[in-house]
Coordinates of C-alpha atoms in Angstrom, one line a residue:
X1084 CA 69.0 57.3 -16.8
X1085 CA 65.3 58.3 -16.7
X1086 CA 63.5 58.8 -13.3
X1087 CA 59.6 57.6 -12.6
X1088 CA 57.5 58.3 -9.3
X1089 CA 55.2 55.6 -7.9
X1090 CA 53.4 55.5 -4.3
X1091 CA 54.3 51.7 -3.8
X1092 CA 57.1 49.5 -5.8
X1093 CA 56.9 46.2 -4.9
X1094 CA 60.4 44.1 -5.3
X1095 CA 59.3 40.3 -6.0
X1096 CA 56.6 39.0 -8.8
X1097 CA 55.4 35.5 -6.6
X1098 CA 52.3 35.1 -5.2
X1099 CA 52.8 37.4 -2.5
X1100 CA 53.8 40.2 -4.3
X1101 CA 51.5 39.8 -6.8
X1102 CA 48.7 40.0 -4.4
X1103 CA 50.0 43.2 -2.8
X1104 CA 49.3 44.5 -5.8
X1105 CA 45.7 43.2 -6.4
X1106 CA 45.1 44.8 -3.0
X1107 CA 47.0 47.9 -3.1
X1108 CA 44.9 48.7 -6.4
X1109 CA 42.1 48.0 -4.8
X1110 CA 42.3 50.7 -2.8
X1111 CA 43.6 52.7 -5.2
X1112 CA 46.9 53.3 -5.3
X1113 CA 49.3 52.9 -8.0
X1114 CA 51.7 50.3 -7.8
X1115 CA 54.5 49.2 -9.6
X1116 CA 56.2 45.7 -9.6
X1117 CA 59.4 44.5 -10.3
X1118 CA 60.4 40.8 -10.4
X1119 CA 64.0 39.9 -11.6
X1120 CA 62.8 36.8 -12.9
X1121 CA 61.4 36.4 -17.0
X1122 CA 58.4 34.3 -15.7
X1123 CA 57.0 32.5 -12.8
X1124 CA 58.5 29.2 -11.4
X1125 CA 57.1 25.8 -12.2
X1126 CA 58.5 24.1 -9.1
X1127 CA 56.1 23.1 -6.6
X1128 CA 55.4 25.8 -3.7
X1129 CA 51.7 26.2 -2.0
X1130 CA 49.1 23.6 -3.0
X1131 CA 46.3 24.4 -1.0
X1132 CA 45.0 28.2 -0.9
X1133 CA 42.8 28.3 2.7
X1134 CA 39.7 29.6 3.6
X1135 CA 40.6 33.1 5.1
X1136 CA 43.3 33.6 1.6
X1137 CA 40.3 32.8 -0.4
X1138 CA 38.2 35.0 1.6
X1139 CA 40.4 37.7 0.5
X1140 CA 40.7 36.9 -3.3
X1141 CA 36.9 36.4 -3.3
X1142 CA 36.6 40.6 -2.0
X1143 CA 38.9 41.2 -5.0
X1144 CA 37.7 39.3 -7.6
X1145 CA 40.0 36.5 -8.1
X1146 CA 37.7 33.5 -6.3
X1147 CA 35.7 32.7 -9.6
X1148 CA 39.0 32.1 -11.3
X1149 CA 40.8 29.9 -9.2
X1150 CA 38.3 27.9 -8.2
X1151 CA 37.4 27.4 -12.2
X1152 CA 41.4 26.7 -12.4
X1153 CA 42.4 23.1 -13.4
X1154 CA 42.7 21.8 -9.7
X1155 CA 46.4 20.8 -7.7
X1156 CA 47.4 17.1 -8.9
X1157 CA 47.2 16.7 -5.0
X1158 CA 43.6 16.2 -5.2
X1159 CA 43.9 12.3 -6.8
X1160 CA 47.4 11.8 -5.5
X1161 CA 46.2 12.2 -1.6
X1162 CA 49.1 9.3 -0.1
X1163 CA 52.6 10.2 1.8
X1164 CA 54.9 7.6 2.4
X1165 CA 58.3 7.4 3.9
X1166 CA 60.5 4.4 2.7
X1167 CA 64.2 4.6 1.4
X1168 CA 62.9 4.4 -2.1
X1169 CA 59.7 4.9 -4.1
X1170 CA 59.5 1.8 -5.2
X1171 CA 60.9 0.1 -2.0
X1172 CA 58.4 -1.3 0.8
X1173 CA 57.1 1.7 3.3
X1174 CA 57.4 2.2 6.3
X1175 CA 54.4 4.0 6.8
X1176 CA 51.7 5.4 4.9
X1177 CA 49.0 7.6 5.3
X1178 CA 46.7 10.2 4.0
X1179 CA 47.3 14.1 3.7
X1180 CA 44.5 15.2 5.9
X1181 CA 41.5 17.1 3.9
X1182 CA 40.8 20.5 4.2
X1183 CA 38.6 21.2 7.3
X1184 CA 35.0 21.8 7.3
X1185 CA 34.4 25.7 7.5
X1186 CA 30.9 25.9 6.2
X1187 CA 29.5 27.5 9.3
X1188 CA 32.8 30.1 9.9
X1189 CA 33.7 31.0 6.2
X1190 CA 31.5 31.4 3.3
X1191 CA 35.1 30.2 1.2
X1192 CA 36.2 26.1 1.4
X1193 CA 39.8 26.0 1.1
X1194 CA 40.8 25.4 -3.2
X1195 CA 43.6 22.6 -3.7
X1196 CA 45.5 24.3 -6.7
X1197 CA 49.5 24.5 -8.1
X1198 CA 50.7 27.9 -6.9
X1199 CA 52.4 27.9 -10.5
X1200 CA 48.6 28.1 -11.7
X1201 CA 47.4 30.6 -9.0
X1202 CA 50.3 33.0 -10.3
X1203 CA 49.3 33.7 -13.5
X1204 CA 45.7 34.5 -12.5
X1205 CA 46.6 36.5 -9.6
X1206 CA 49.1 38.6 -12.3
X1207 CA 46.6 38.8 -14.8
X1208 CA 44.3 40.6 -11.8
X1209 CA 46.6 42.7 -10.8
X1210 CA 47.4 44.3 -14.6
X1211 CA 43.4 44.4 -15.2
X1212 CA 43.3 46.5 -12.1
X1213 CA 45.7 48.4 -13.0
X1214 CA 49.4 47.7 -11.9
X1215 CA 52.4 47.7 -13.8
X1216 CA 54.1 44.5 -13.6
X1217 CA 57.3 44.1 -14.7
X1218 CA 59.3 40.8 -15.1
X1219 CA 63.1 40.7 -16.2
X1220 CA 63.4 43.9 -14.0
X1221 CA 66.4 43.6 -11.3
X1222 CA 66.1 46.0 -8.3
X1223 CA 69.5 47.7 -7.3
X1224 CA 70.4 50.0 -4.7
X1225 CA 67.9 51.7 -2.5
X1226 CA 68.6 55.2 -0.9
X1227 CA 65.9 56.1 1.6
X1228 CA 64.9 59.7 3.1
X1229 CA 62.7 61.0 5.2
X1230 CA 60.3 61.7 2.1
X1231 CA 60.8 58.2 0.3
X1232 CA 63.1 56.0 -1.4
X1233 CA 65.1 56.2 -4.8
X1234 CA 65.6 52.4 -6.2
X1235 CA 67.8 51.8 -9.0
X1236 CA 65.9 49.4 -11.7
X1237 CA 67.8 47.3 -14.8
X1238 CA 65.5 45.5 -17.3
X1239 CA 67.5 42.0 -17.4
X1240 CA 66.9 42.3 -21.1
X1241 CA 67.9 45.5 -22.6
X1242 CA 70.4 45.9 -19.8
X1243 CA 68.3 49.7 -19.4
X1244 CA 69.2 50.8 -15.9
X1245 CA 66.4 53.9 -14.6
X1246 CA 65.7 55.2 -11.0
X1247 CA 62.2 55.0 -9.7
X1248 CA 60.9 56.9 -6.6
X1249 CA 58.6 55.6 -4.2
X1250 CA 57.2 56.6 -1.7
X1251 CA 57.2 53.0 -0.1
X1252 CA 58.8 49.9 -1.1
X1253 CA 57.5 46.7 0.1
X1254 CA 60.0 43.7 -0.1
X1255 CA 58.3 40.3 -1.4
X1256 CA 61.5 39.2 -3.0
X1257 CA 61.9 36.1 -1.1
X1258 CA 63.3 34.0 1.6
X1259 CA 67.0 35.3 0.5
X1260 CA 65.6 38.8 0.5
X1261 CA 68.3 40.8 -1.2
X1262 CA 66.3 44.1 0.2
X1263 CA 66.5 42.8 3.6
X1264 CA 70.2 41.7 3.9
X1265 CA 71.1 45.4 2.5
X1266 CA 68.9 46.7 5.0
X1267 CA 71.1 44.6 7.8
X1268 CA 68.0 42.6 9.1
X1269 CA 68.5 40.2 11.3
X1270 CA 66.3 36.7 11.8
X1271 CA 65.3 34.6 14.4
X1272 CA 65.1 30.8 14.5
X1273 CA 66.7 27.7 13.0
X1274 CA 67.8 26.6 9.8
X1275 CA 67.4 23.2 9.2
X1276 CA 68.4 21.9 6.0
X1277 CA 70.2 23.3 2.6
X1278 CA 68.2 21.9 -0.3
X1279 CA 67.9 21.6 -3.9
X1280 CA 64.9 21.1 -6.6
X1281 CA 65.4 18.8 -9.1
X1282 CA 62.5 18.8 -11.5
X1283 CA 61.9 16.0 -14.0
X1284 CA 59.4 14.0 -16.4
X1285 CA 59.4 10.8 -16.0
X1286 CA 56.8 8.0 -16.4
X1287 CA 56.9 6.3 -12.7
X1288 CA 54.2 3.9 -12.8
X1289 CA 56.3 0.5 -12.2
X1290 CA 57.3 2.2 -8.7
X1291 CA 54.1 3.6 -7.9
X1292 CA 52.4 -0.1 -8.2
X1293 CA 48.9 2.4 -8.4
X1294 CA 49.4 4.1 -5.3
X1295 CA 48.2 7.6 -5.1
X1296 CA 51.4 8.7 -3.7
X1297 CA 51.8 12.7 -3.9
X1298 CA 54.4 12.7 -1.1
X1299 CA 57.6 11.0 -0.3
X1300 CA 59.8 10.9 2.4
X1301 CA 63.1 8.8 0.9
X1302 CA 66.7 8.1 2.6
X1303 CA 68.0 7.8 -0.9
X1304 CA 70.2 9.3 -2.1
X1305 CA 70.2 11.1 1.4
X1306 CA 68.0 10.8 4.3
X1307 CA 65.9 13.5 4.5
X1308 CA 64.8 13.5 0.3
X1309 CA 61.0 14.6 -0.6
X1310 CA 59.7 13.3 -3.9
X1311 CA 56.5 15.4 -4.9
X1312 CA 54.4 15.5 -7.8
X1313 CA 54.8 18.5 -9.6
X1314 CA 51.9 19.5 -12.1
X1315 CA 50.9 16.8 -13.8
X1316 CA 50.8 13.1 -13.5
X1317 CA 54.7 12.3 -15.4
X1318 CA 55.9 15.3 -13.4
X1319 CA 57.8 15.2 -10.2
X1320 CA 60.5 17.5 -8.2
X1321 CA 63.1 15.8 -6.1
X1322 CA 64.1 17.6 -3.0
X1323 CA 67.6 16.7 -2.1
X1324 CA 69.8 17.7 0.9
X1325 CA 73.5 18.8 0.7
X1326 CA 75.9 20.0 3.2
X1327 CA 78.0 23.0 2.2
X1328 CA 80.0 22.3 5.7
X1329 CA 81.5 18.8 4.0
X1330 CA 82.4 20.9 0.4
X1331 CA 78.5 20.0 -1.5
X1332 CA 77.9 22.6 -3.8
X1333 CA 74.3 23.1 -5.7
X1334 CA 77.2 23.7 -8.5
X1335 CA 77.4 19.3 -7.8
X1336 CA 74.5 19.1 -9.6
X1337 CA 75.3 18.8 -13.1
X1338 CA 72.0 17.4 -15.5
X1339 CA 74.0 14.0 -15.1
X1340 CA 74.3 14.0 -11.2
X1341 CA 70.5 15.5 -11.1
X1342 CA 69.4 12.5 -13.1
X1343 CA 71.5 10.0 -11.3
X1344 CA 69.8 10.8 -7.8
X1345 CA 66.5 11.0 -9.2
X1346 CA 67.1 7.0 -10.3
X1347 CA 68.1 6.5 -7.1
X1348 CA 65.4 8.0 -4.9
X1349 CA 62.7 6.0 -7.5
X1350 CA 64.7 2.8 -7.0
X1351 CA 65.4 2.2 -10.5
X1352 CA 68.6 2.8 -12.0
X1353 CA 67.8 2.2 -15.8
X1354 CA 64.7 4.7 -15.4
X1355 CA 64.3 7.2 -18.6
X1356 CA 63.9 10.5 -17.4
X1357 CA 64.5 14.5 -18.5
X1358 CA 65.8 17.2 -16.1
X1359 CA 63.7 20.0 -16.7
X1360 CA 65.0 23.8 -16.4
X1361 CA 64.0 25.1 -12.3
X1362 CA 63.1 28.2 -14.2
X1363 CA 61.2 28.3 -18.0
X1364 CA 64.3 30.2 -19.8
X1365 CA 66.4 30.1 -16.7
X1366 CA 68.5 27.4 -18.3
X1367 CA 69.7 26.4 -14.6
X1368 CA 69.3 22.5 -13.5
X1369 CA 68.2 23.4 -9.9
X1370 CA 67.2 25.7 -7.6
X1371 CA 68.1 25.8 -4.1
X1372 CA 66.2 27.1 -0.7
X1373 CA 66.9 26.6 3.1
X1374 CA 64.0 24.0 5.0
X1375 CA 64.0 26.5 7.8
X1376 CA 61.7 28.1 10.3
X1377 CA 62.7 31.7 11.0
X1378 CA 61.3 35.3 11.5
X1379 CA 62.9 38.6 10.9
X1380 CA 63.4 40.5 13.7
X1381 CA 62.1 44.0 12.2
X1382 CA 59.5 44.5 9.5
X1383 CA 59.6 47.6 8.9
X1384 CA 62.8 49.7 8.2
X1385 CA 61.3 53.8 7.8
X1386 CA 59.8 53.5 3.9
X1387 CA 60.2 49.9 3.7
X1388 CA 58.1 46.9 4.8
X1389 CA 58.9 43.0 4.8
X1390 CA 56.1 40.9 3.6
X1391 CA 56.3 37.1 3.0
X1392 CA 59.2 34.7 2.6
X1393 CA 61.2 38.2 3.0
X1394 CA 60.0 38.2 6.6
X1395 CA 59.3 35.0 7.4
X1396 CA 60.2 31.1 6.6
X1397 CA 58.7 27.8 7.4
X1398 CA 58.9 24.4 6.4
X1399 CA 56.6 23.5 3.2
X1400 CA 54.2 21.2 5.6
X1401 CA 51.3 22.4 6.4
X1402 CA 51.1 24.8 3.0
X1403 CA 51.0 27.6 5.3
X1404 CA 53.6 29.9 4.0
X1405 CA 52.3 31.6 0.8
X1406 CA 48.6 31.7 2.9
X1407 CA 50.8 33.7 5.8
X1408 CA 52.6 36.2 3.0
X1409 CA 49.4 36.8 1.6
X1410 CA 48.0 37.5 4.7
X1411 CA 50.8 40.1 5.3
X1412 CA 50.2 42.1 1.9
X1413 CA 46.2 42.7 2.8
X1414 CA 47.7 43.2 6.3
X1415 CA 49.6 46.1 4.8
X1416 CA 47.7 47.4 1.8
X1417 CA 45.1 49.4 3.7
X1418 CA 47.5 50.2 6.0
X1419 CA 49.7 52.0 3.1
X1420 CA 46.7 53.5 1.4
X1421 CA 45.3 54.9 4.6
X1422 CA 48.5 56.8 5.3
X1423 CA 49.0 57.6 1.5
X1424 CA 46.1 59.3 1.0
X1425 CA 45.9 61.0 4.3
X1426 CA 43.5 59.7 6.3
X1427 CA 46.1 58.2 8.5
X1428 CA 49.8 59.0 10.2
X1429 CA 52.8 56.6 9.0
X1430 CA 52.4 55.7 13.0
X1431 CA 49.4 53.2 11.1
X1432 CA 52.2 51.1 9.4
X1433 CA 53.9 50.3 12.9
X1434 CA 50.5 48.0 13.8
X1435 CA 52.1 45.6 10.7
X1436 CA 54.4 44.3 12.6
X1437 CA 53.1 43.8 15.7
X1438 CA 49.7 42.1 14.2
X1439 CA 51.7 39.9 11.7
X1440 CA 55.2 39.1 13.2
X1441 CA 53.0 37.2 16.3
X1442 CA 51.2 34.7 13.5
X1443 CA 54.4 34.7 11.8
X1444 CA 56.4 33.1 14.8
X1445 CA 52.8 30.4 15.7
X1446 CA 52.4 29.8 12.3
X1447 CA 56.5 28.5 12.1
X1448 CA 56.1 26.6 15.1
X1449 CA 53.1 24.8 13.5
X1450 CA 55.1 24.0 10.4
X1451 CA 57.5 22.9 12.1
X1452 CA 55.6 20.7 14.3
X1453 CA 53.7 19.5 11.3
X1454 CA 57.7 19.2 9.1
X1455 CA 58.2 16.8 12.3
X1456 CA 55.0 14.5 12.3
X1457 CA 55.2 13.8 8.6
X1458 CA 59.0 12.9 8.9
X1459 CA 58.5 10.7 11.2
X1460 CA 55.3 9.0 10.3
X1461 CA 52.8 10.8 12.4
X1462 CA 49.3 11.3 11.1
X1463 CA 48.6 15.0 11.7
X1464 CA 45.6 14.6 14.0
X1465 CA 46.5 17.2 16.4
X1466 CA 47.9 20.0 13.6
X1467 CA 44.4 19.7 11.5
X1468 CA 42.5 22.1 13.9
X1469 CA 45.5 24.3 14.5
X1470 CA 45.9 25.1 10.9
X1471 CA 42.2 26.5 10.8
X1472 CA 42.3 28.5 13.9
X1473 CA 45.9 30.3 12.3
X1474 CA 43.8 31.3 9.2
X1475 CA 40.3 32.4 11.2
X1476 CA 40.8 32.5 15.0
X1477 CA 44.2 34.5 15.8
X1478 CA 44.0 37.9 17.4
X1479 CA 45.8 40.9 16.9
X1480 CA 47.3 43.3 19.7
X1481 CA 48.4 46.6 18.6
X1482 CA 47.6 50.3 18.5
X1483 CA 45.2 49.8 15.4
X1484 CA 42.2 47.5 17.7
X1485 CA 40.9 49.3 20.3
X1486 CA 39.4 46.6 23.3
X1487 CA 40.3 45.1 26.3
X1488 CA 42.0 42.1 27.3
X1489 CA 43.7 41.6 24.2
X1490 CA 46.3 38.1 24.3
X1491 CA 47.5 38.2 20.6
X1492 CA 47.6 34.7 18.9
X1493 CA 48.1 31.8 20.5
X1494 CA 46.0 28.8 18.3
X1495 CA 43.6 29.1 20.5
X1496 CA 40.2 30.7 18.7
X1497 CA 39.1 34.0 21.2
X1498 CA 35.8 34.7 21.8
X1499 CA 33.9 35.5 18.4
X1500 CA 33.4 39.4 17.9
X1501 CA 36.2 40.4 20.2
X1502 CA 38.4 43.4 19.2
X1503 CA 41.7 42.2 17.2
X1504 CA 39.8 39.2 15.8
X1505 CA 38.2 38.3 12.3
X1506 CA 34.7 39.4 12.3
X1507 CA 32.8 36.4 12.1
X1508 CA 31.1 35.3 9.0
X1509 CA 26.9 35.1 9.3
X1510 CA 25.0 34.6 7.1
X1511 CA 22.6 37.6 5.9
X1512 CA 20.4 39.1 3.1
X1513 CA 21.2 42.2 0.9
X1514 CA 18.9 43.5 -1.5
X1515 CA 16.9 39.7 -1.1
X1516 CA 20.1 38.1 -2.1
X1517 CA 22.0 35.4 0.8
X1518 CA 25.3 36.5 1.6
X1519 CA 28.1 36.5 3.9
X1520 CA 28.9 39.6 6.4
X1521 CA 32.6 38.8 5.4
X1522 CA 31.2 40.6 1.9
X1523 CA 29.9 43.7 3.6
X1524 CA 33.2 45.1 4.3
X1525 CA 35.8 47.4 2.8
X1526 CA 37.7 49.0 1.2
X1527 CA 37.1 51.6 4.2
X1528 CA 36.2 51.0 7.5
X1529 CA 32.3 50.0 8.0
X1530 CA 30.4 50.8 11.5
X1531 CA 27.6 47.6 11.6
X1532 CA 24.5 48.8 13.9
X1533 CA 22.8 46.0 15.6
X1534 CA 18.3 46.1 14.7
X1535 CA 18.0 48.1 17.9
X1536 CA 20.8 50.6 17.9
X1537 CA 19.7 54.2 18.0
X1538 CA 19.3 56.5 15.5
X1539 CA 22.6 58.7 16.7
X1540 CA 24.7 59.4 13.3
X1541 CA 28.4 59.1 13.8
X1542 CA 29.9 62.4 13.1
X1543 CA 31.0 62.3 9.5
X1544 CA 34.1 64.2 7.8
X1545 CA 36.8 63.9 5.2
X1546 CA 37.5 59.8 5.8
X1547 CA 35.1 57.4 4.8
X1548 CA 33.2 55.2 6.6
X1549 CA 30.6 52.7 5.5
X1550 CA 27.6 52.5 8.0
X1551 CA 25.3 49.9 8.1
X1552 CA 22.6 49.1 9.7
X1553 CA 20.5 45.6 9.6
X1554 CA 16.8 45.8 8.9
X1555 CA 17.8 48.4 6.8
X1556 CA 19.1 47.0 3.3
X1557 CA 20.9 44.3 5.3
X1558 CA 18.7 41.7 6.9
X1559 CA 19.3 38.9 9.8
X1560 CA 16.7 36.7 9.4
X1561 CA 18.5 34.1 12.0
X1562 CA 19.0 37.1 14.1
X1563 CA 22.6 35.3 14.5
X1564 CA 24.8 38.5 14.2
X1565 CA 24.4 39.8 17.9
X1566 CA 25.4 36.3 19.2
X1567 CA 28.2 35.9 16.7
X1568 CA 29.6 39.5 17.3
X1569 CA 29.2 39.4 21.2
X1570 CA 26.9 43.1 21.5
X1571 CA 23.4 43.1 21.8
X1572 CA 20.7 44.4 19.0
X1573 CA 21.1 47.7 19.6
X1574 CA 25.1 47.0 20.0
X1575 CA 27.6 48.4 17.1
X1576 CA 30.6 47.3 15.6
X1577 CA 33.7 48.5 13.8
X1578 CA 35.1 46.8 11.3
X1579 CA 38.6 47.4 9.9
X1580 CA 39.0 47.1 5.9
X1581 CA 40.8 44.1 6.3
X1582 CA 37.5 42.7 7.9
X1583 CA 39.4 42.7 11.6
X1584 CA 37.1 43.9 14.5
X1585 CA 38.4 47.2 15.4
X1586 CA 35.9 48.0 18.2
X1587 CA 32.9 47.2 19.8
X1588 CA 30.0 49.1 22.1
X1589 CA 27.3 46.5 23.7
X1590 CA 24.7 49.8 23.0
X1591 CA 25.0 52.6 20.4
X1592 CA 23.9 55.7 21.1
X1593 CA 25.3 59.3 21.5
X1594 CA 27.8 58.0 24.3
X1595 CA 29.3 55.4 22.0
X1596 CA 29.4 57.9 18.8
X1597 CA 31.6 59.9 21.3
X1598 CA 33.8 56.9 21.9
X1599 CA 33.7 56.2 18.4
X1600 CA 35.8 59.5 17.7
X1601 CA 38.2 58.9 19.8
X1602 CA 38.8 55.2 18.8
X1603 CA 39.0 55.8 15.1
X1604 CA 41.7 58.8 15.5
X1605 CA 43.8 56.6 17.8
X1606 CA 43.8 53.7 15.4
X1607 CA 44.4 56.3 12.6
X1608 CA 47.4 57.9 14.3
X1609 CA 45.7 61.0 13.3
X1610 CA 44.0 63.9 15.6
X1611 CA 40.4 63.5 13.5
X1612 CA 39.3 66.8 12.0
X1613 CA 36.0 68.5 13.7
X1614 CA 34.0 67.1 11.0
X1615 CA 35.2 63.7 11.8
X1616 CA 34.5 60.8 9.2
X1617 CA 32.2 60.9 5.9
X1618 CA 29.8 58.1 4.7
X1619 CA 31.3 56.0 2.0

C-alpha cells in the first residue's frame, strides 16, 4: 500500500475524460487519470467533432492535429438506408445531412473523424501537457471527507493495489458509471433498447451494389439492427438488440452466433467474415450499451462531479453525446481550478450543474427526436438547425452569469452578447494578424472595452484578469463587435474562461468598475479582497 496526492483524479480514459485533462492542465492543475481499460476502443462512437468542441480543442492545441487526422470513413460513405437486409431492396434512402455552414459564428467548421482516432491525439495532449494517464488502472472504493477523497487504485496488470488522495474526483467512467451507482445516483428518462456490438471484417461489396451506405437500419436478425462502417472500408460493427426480460444474454453471443447474425443482417449466408475482439487485448466478442436517453439527477455529490456518459445518455443520432461530455469537462475545469487555487469558493462548482444538466436534458430530447426520424425514414430537415444552436446558441442560468432575464436553453439561439451565452465570434486583428475574438479569451477571465470606453482601470488584486481594449493591440476594422456583443463603443464585457458572457455594461466607466466588483465576487463565491483582481 503506498499513498499519492493529486488535486483532480479523473476515473475514465475516453474522450471525455481525456479532455478533462487537456483542460484541467491547461489551467494548471495536476491531474491524474485512471482508465480500467489497457487501450482505447475501436468500436464506432462520435464521428463528427462540432464546431463549438473544436473551438475548444483549437484554445488548447489539439485543432491542427485532428484536422490533419486521416478523416471518419463517414465522409465517402454519406447514405442511410432502412431495409430488412443490406443487400435487400430499401425502403428508404437518404443522405446524412452535412455539417452546417458556421463561417460567420465560428472561426472552427465541424471535422468528420473516428472517435477511435481523436482518442489517441487527445491522450497524447494531455501527457505533453503534463497529466499522468494511466490505462490498466481499476478504481475501487472511494471514501469522501470534508477535505477530499481517498480512492483505492489496482493496476489490472501487476495486480498493485495503492490509495491516491484527491482533492476532487471527476467521474468520466461511462454510461454504467460504477462511481455513480456507489454514490446512489439516480437518473431520469427512458431506456430504450439493450444492445450489443459486434465488430467484423468483411468484404461487402456484392451487397453494397456501390452504394455509399455508412448507415443501416435492418429488421434482420431483429428489428431495430444498425450496420455501420467502422474504420475502414472492409470494417463494419453490427448493433444488435436482445431482451434480457425473454432470457437473451450478451453471454448468447458466442464468435459463432456473432458471425451468424452478421450473415444475416448482410443477406448472405455463405459471406466470409472475422469477429474482431470489442476491445484490442480484451479478448471479449462484444460489447454491450443501453440505446437510452437519460440524465442523472445530481452532478455533483460534495468532492465528486459527473461528466459525460456518467451524467448523461442519448441515442448515437445526431453524434451529439461525446460533443455534450466534452462540453461538461471545460464546463468544469475552470470551475475546479478557480476554487483550487483560491480564487473562488467550492460554492463555484454548484453553477456545473445547473449550466450543464439544462443542455443535457435538450440535447437528449434532440437525439432522441433525431433516433426517431432516421428509424423511421425521415430526412432530418427540422434537427439540422437544432444541432447548431445546442453547440453555439444555448444559455446558461446560474449564480456564475450575472444579467437579467436569463431563460436557460431552449434551441432557440438568444440575443447575441447576452449574459449566459457564448460570446460571439468576430472577426478582429491582433498584432496585424486576422483572428477570431473566440481566441482572445482565457485561461482567466478577460474584461473586453468597447473603442470608446473610458479610461477607468478595474481595481486589480490577487486574481487575474485579462483586460482588453480594441484600438489598442486588438483592432475592429468592421467595427462588428458592439453589434455582435449588444453594448455600445464605449460598452464592456466580461468574459468567463470558458468564453461564456459573464456580464455586460452598455458604458464603462467608474460606475460600471463598481459593478464590476461586485459581479466578479458573486460569480466567484468569494468576498473579493480590497485590492480586487490583478491584470493577467
Amino acid at each position: 500500500m503506498s499513498e499519492e496526492n493529486v488535486p483532480v483524479l479523473i476515473v475514465g480514459g475516453g474522450i471525455v475524460g481525456l479532455s478533462a485533462a487537456v483542460f484541467l492542465r491547461g489551467h494548471g492543475v495536476p491531474v491524474l487519470l485512471a482508465e480500467r481499460h489497457p487501450g482505447p476502443s475501436m468500436l464506432a462512437k462520435a464521428r463528427v467533432l462540432s464546431p463549438r468542441t473544436m473551438e475548444l480543442y483549437r484554445a488548447h492545441g489539439l485543432e491542427g492535429p485532428l484536422r490533419a487526422a486521416p478523416p471518419s470513413v463517414f465522409l465517402e460513405a454519406t447514405d442511410v438506408i432502412r431495409a430488412s437486409t443490406l443487400a435487400a431492396a430499401e425502403d428508404y434512402r437518404g443522405s446524412r445531412p452535412p455539417g452546417g455552414a458556421v463561417s460567420g459564428i465560428s472561426p472552427c467548421p465541424p471535422v468528420l473523424v473516428e472517435q477511435s482516432t481523436a482518442e489517441p491525439l487527445v491522450r497524447a495532449r494531455a501527457e505533453e501537457l503534463g497529466a499522468d494517464v494511466r490505462f490498466h488502472t481499476e478504481v475501487g472504493e472511494i471514501v469522501q471527507d470534508a477535505d477530499g477523497a481517498d480512492v483505492m487504485l489496482t493496476d489490472r496488470g501487476s495486480g498493485r493495489r495503492y490509495s491516491v488522495r484527491a482533492r476532487y474526483v471527476i467521474a468520466a467512467d461511462g454510461h454504467r458509471s460504477p462511481v455513480r451507482r456507489a454514490l446512489g445516483i439516480r437518473t431520469r428518462g427512458k431506456r430504450l433498447a439493450h444492445v450489443v456490438n459486434i465488430a467484423f471484417e468483411a468484404d461487402l461489396g456484392a451487397a453494397l451494389r456501390g452504394r455509399p451506405i455508412g448507415l443501416g437500419y435492418l429488421t434482420r436478425p431483429v428489428p431495430g439492427t444498425l450496420l455501420a462502417r467502422l474504420d475502414a472500408a472492409d470494417r463494419w460493427v453490427l448493433m444488435v438488440p436482445y431482451d434480457p426480460e425473454r432470457g437473451q444474454s450478451p453471454l448468447d453471443f458466442t464468435e459463432e452466433h456473432c458471425a451468424q447474425a452478421v450473415r444475416e443482417a448482410v443477406g448472405d449466408d455463405a459471406l466470409p467474415l472475422r469477429v474482431l475482439p470489442a476491445v484490442p487485448g480484451g479478448g471479449r466478442a462484444v460489447h454491450t450499451w443501453e440505446l437510452a436517453s437519460w440524465v442523472a439527477r445530481e452532478y455533483r455529490r460534495d468532492r465528486v462531479l459527473l461528466v459525460g456518459d456518467a451524467a448523461h445518455v442519448m441515442p448515437p443520432s445526431g453524434g451529439l453525446g461525446a460533443n455534450t461530455g466534452v462540453q461538461d469537462a471545460h464546463n468544469l475545469a475552470w470551475k475546479l481550478a478557480a476554487v483550487l487555487d483560491g480564487s473562488a469558493g467550492d460554492g463555484l462548482l454548484d453553477s456545473y450543474e445547473a449550466e450543464r444538466r439544462p443542455v443535457a436534458e435538450l440535447t437528449c430530447a434532440l437525439s432522441t427526436r433525431l433516433q426517431e426520424e432516421r428509424t423511421g425514414g425521415g430526412d432530418e430537415v427540422a434537427a439540422r438547425v437544432a444541432r447548431i444552436a445546442l453547440g453555439l446558441g444555448y444559455q446558461y442560468a446560474s449564480d456564475a452569469v450575472w444579467g437579467q432575464d436569463i431563460e436557460g436553453p431552449d434551441g432557440r439561439a438568444p440575443e447575441a452578447g447576452r449574459p449566459g451565452t457564448r460570446a460571439p465570434h468576430v472577426r478582429v486583428e491582433r498584432a496585424g494578424r486576422g483572428c477570431s475574438t473566440i481566441d482572445l479569451y482565457g485561461p482567466g477571465f478577460s474584461l473586453v472595452l468597447g473603442p470608446d470606453a473610458g479610461n477607468t482601470e478595474p481595481a486589480l488584486g490577487p486574481a487575474p484578469l485579462k483586460v482588453l481594449r480594441l484600438g489598442d493591440g486588438v483592432e475592429d476594422p468592421a467595427g462588428e463587435w458592439s453589434r455582435a456583443h449588444g453594448v455600445g463603443s464605449g460598452g464592456a464585457v466580461l468574459v468567463r474562461p470558458d468564453g461564456f458572457v459573464a456580464w455586460r455594461a452598455a458604458s464603462w466607466g467608474p460606475a460600471a468598475a463598481g459593478e464590476l466588483r461586485t459581479v466578479l465576487g458573486s460569480l466567484l463565491a468569494r468576498p473579493l479582497s480590497p485590492a480586487g483582481f490583478r491584470r493577467e
